[in-house]
Each structure stands twice: as structure tokens, then as C-alpha cells.
mmCIF file of C-alpha atoms in Angstrom:
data_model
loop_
_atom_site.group_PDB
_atom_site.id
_atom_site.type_symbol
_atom_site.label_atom_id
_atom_site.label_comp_id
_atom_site.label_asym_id
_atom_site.label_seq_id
_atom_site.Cartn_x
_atom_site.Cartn_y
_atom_site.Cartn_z
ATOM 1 C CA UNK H 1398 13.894 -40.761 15.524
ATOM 2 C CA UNK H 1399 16.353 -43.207 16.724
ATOM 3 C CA UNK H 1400 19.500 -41.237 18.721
ATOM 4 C CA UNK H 1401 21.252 -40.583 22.302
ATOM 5 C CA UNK H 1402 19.930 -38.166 24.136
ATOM 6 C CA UNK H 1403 22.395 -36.649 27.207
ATOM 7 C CA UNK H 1404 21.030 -33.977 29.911
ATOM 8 C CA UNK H 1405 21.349 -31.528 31.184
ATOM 9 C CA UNK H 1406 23.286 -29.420 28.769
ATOM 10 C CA UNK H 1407 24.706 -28.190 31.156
ATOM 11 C CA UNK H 1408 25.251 -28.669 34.760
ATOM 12 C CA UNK H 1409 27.233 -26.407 37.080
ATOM 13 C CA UNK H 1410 28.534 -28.280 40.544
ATOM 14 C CA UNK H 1411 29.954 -26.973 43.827
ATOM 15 C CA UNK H 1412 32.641 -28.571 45.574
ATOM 16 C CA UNK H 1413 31.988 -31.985 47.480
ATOM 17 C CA UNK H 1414 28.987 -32.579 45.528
ATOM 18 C CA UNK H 1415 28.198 -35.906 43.534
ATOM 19 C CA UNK H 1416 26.195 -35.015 40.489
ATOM 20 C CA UNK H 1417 24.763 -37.451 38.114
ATOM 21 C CA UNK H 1418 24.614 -36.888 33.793
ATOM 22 C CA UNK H 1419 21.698 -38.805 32.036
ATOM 23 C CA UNK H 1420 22.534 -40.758 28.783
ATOM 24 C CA UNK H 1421 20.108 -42.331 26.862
ATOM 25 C CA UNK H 1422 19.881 -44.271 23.739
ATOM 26 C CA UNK H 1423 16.725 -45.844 21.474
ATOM 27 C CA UNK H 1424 18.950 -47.684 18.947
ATOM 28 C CA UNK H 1425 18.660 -50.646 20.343
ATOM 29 C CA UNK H 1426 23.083 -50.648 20.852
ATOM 30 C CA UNK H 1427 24.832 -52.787 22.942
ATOM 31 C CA UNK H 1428 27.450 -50.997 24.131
ATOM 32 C CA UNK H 1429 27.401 -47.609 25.362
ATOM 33 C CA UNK H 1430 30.650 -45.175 26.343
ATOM 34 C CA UNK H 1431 31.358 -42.318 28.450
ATOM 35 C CA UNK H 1432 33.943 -39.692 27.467
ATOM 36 C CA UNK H 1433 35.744 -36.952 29.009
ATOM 37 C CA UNK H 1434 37.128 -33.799 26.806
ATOM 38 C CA UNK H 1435 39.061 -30.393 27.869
ATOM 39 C CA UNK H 1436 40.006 -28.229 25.638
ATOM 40 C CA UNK H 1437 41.609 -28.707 23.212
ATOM 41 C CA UNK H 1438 42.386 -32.266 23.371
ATOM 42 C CA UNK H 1439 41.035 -35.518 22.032
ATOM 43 C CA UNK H 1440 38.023 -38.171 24.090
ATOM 44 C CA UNK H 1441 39.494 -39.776 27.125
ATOM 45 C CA UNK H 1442 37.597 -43.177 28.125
ATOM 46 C CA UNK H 1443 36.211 -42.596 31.214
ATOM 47 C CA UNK H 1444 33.584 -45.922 31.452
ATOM 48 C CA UNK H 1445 32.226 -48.257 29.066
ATOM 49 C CA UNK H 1446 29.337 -51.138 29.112
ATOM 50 C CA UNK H 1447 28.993 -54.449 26.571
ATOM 51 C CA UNK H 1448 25.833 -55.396 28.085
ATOM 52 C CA UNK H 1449 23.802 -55.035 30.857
ATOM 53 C CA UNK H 1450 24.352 -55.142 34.736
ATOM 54 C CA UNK H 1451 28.462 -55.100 33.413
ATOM 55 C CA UNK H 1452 30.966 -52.116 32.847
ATOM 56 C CA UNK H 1453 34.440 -51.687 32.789
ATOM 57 C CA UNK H 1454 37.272 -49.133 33.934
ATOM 58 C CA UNK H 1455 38.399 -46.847 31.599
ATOM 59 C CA UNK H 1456 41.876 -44.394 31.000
ATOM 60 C CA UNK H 1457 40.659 -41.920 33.465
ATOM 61 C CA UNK H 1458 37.896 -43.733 35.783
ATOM 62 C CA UNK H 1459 38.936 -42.204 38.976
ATOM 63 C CA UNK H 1460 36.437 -40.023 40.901
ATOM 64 C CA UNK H 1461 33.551 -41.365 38.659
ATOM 65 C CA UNK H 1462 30.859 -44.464 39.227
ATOM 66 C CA UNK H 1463 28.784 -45.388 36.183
ATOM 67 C CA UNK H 1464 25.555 -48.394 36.743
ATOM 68 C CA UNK H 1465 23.710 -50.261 33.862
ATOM 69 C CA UNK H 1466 20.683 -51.292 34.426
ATOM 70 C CA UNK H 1467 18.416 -51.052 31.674
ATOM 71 C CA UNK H 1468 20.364 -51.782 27.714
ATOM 72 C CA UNK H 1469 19.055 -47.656 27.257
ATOM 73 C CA UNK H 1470 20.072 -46.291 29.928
ATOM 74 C CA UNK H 1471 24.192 -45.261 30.707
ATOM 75 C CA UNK H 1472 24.310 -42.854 33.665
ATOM 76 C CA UNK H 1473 27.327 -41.183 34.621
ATOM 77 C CA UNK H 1474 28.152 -40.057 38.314
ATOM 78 C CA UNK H 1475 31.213 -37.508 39.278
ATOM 79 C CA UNK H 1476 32.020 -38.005 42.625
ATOM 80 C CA UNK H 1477 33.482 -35.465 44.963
ATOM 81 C CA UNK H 1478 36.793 -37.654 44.487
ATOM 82 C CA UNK H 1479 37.205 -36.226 40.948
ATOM 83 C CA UNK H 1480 39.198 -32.975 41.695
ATOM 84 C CA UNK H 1481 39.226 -31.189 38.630
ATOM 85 C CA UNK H 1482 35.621 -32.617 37.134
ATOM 86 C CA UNK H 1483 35.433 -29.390 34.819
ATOM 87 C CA UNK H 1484 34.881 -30.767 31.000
ATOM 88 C CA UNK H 1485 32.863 -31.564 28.299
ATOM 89 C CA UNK H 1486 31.401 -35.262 28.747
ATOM 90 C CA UNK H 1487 30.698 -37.120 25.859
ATOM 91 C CA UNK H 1488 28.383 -40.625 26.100
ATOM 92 C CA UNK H 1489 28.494 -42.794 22.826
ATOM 93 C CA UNK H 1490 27.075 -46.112 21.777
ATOM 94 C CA UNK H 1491 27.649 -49.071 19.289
ATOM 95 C CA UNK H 1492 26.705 -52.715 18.227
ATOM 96 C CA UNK H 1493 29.386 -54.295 20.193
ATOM 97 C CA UNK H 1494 32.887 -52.684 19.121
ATOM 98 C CA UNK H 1495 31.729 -51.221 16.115
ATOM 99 C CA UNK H 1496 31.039 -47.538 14.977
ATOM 100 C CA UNK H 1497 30.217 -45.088 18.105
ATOM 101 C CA UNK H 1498 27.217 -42.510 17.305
ATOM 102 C CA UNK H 1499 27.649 -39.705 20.159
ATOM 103 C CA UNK H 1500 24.993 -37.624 21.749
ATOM 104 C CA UNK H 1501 25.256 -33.803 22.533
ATOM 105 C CA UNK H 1502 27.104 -33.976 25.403
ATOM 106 C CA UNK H 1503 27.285 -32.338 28.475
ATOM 107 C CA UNK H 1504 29.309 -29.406 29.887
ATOM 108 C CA UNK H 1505 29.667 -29.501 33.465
ATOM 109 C CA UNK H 1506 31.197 -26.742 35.755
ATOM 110 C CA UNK H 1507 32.338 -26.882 39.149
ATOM 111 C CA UNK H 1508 31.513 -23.492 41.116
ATOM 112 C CA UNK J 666 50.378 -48.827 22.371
ATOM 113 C CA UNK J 667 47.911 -47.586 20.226
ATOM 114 C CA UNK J 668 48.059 -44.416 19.050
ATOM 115 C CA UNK J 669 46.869 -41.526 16.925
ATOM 116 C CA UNK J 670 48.827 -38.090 16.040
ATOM 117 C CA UNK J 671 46.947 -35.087 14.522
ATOM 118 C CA UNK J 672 49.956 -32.942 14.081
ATOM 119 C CA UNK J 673 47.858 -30.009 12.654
ATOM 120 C CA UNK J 674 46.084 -28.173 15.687
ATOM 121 C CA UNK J 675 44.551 -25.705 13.183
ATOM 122 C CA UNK J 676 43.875 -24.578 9.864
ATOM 123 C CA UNK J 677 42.731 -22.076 8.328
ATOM 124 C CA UNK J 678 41.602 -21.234 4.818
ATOM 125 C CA UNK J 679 39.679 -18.974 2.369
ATOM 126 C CA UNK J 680 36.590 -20.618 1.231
ATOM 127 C CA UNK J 681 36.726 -22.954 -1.914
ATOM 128 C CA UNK J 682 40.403 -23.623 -1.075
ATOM 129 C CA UNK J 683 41.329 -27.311 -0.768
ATOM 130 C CA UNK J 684 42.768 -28.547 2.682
ATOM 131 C CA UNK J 685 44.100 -32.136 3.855
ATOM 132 C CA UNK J 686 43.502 -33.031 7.421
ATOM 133 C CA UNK J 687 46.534 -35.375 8.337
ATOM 134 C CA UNK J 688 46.315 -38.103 11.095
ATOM 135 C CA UNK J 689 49.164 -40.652 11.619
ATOM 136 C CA UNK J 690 48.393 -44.026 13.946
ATOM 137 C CA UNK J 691 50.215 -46.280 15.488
ATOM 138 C CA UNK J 692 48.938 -49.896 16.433
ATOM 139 C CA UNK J 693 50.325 -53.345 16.774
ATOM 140 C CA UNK J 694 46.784 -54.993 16.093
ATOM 141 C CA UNK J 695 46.678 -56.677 12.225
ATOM 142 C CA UNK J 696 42.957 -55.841 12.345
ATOM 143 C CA UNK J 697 41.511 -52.555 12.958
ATOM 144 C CA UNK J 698 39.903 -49.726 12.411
ATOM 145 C CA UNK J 699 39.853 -45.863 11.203
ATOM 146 C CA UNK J 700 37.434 -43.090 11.625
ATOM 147 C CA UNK J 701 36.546 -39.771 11.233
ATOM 148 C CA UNK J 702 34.178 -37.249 13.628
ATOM 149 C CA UNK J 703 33.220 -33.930 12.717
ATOM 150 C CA UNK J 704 32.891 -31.648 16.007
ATOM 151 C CA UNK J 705 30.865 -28.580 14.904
ATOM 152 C CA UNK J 706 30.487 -25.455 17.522
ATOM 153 C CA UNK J 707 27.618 -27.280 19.224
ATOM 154 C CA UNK J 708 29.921 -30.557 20.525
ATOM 155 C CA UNK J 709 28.259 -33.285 19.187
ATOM 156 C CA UNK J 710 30.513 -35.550 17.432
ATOM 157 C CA UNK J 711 29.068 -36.682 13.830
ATOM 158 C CA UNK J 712 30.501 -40.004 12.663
ATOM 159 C CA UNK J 713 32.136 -39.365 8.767
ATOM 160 C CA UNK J 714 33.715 -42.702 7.961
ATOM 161 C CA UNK J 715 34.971 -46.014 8.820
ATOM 162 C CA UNK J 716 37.737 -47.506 7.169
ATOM 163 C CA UNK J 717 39.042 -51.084 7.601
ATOM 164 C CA UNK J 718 42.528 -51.942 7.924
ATOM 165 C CA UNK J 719 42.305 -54.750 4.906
ATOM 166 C CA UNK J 720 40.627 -52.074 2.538
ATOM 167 C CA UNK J 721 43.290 -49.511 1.094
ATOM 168 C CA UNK J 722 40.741 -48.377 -1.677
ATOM 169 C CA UNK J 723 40.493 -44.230 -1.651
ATOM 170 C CA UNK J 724 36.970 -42.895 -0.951
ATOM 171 C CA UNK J 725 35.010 -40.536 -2.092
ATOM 172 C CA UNK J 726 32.154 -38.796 -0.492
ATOM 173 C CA UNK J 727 30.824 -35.631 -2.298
ATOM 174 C CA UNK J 728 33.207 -32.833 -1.411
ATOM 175 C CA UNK J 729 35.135 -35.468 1.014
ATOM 176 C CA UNK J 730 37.484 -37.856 0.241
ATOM 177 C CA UNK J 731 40.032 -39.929 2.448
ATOM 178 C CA UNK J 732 43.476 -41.358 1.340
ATOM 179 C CA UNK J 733 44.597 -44.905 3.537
ATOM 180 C CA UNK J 734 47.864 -45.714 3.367
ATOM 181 C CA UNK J 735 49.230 -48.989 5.704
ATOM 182 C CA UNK J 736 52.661 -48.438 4.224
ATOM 183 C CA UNK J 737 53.172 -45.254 6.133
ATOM 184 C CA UNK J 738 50.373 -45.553 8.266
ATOM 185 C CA UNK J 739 48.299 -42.814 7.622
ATOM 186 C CA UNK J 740 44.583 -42.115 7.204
ATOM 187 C CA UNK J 741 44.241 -38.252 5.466
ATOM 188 C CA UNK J 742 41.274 -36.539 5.335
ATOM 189 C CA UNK J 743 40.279 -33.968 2.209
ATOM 190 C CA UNK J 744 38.467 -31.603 2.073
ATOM 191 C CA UNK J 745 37.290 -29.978 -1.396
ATOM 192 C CA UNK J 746 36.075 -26.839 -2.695
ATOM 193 C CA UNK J 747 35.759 -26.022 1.453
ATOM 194 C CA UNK J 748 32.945 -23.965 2.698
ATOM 195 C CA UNK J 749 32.345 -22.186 6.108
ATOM 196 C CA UNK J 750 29.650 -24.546 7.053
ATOM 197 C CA UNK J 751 33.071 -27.190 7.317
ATOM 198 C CA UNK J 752 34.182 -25.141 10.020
ATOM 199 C CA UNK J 753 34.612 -27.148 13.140
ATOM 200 C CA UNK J 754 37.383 -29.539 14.893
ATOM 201 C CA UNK J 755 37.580 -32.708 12.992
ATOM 202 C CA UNK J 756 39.075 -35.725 14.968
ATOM 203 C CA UNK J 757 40.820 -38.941 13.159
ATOM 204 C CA UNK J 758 40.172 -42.321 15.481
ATOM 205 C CA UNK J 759 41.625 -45.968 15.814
ATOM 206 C CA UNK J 760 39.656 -48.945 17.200
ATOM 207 C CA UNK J 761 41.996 -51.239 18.911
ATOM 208 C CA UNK J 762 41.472 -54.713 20.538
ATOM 209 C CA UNK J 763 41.734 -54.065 24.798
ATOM 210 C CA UNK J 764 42.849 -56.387 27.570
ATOM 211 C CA UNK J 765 39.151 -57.257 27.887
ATOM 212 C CA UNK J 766 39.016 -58.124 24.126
ATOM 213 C CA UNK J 767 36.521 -55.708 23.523
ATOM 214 C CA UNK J 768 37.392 -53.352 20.881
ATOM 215 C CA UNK J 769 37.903 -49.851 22.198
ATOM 216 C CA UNK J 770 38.689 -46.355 20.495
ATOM 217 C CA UNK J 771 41.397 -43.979 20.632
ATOM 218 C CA UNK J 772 41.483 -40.322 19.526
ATOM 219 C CA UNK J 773 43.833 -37.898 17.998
ATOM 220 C CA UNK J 774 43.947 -34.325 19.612
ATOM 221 C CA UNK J 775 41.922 -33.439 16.714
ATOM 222 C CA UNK J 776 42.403 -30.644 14.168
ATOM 223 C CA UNK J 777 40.357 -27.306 14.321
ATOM 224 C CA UNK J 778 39.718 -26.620 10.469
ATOM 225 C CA UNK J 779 38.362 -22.641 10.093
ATOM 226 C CA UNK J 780 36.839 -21.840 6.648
ATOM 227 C CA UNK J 781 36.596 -17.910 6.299
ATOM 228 C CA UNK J 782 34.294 -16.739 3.993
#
């Protein structure tokens, strides 16, 4: 079955640490997203990619680093710059700017 | 500035009731375009519709239907004969051209929609 797959489902993260949320993708899309979500309130942009080895800035980049190296593959980092990195992270994909198709998500928690 | 308003944080209703989900945008693009998500308790969002900004025509899918209206810029979302299974936070969306040129999406706050049986 063709889909995005994010892990963990959750991730829990002490201070100073840099943790790293997986995103992958078999749908052969272009472009894949990362979003942030509290409570709530609506997706903030945090990262996006149009095509390999390039990625822009979103609303809210600060604190995270994103790489795209393979068309499947969208990983996320939060650095220990983000200071409040608790949320609900969201990774989409489309062909180009078309209709997103989200995976699960992940919940992360700093300890 | 793009923009979409979900003035309705919640609703709630008695099964088999009708409800409207209202969303309100704001953009300064002549092409674009509207969706719906469906957030159920487990997070994933699940893509409902797309609607583009040169097609006003009502749809209708099964117990959903959505109303476009450019004249007063609003994209409503209904729901009929509702059931508990529609229970979750339903968010209305705007694809918008960026800096870049790469077409980009904003959200509304989104509207928690609770169907007791």
C-alpha cells in the first residue's frame, strides 16, 4: 500500500538534546512537508522540499534542520535551539503544490 | 496575506442532526485552492476535498457536501444526518502561491465537531 509512514509515535526528549523524526513516503511525491501543531490550533510550516538535495524555510523554522537526500525520505531534526519543541509534528507530501496526504504524525515530549 | 478563519472552535450535536462547518479565507492570489482534512482522535489528517477557485459548483459527497462562494469568500462544510463516527476536528485549508513560487498551504484553527450518540 502506497502511504507516509512517520516514527516513532512518540518520542519523549530531555533538555539539550537533538532528536531526529523519520518520515517516509512510497508514492512516488515530489514534495514533502513538515508541520508543527499545539493544541488547539491549526499546521504551522515548519520545512518543506520540491525535490531532492533542496528545502526551504518555513513560518516557524527556528531550532529545527531538515536534509533530503533520497525523493522518500524527509527527516526532521529538533535541535536543542527549539525551546519549547513540545507538539504534535505532522510530515505531508504532494505532486508539486498539489493535494498534501499526511502521515500519522508524531508526538514528541520534552522531559 | 493569506488567510483562513474557522470561527467555530466547537460543536456539538445529537446524532442525525445536521451541522455546517464554516471557514472564511482571505487571499489576494486569482488562482487557488480550498480543502478540507478530517483529524480523527488518532492525528492523522485525512484529505476530504479540493476545490478550485474557478469552480463555484456545490458538491456532494454521500452524507458531505460543501457550499463555495467567491462572492463572500467562503468555503462551508456540511455535514448530514451526522453520526459519532464524524467526531473529530475538521480543518478548512488555502493553497497560496509563496515568494519561492511554490504553492504552499495555510490552515484554519480548525473546528472540533462532537457527535453524541
Amino acid at each position: 500500500d502506497g502511504g507516509i509512514t512517520q516514527s516513532p509515535k512518540y518520542l519523549f526528549r530531555k533538555e539539550g538534546q537533538n532528536v531526529t523524526l523519520s518520515c517516509e513516503q512510497n508514492l512516488n511525491h515530489d514534495a514533502m512537508y513538515w508541520y508543527r501543531q499545539d493544541p488547539g490550533q491549526g499546521l504551522r510550516l515548519i520545512y518543506y522540499s520540491q525535490i531532492v538535495n533542496d528545502f526551504q524555510k518555513g513560518d516557524i523554522a527556528e531550532g529545527y534542520s531538515v536534509s533530503r537526500e533520497k525523493k522518500e525520505s524527509f527527516p526532521l531534526t529538533v535541535t536543542s535551539a527549539q525551546k519549547n519543541p513540545t507538539a504534535f509534528y505532522l510530515c505531508a507530501s504532494s505532486v508539486g503544490g498539489d493535494t498534501q496526504y499526511f502521515g500519522p504524525g508524531t508526538r514528541l515530549t520534552v522531559l | 496575506a493569506q488567510k483562513v478563519t474557522q470561527a467555530q472552535t466547537e460543536i456539538s450535536v445529537v446524532e442525525k442532526e445536521d451541522v455546517t462547518l464554516d471557514c472564511v479565507y482571505e487571499t489576494r492570489d486569482t488562482t487557488y485552492y480550498l480543502f478540507w482534512y478530517k483529524q480523527p482522535p488518532s492525528g492523522e489528517l485525512v484529505f476530504l476535498i479540493r476545490r478550485n477557485s474557478f469552480d463555484e459548483q456545490n458538491e456532494i459527497s454521500g452524507r458531505y457536501s460543501w457550499n463555495f462562494q467567491k462572492s463572500t469568500s467562503s468555503f462551508n462544510f456540511t455535514i448530514t444526518a451526522s453520526q459519532v463516527v464524524d467526531s473529530a476536528v475538521y480543518f478548512c485549508a488555502l493553497s497560496f502561491v509563496m515568494d519561492t513560487g511554490r504553492r504552499a498551504l495555510t490552515f484554519g484553527s480548525g473546528t472540533r465537531l462532537q457527535v453524541q450518540p
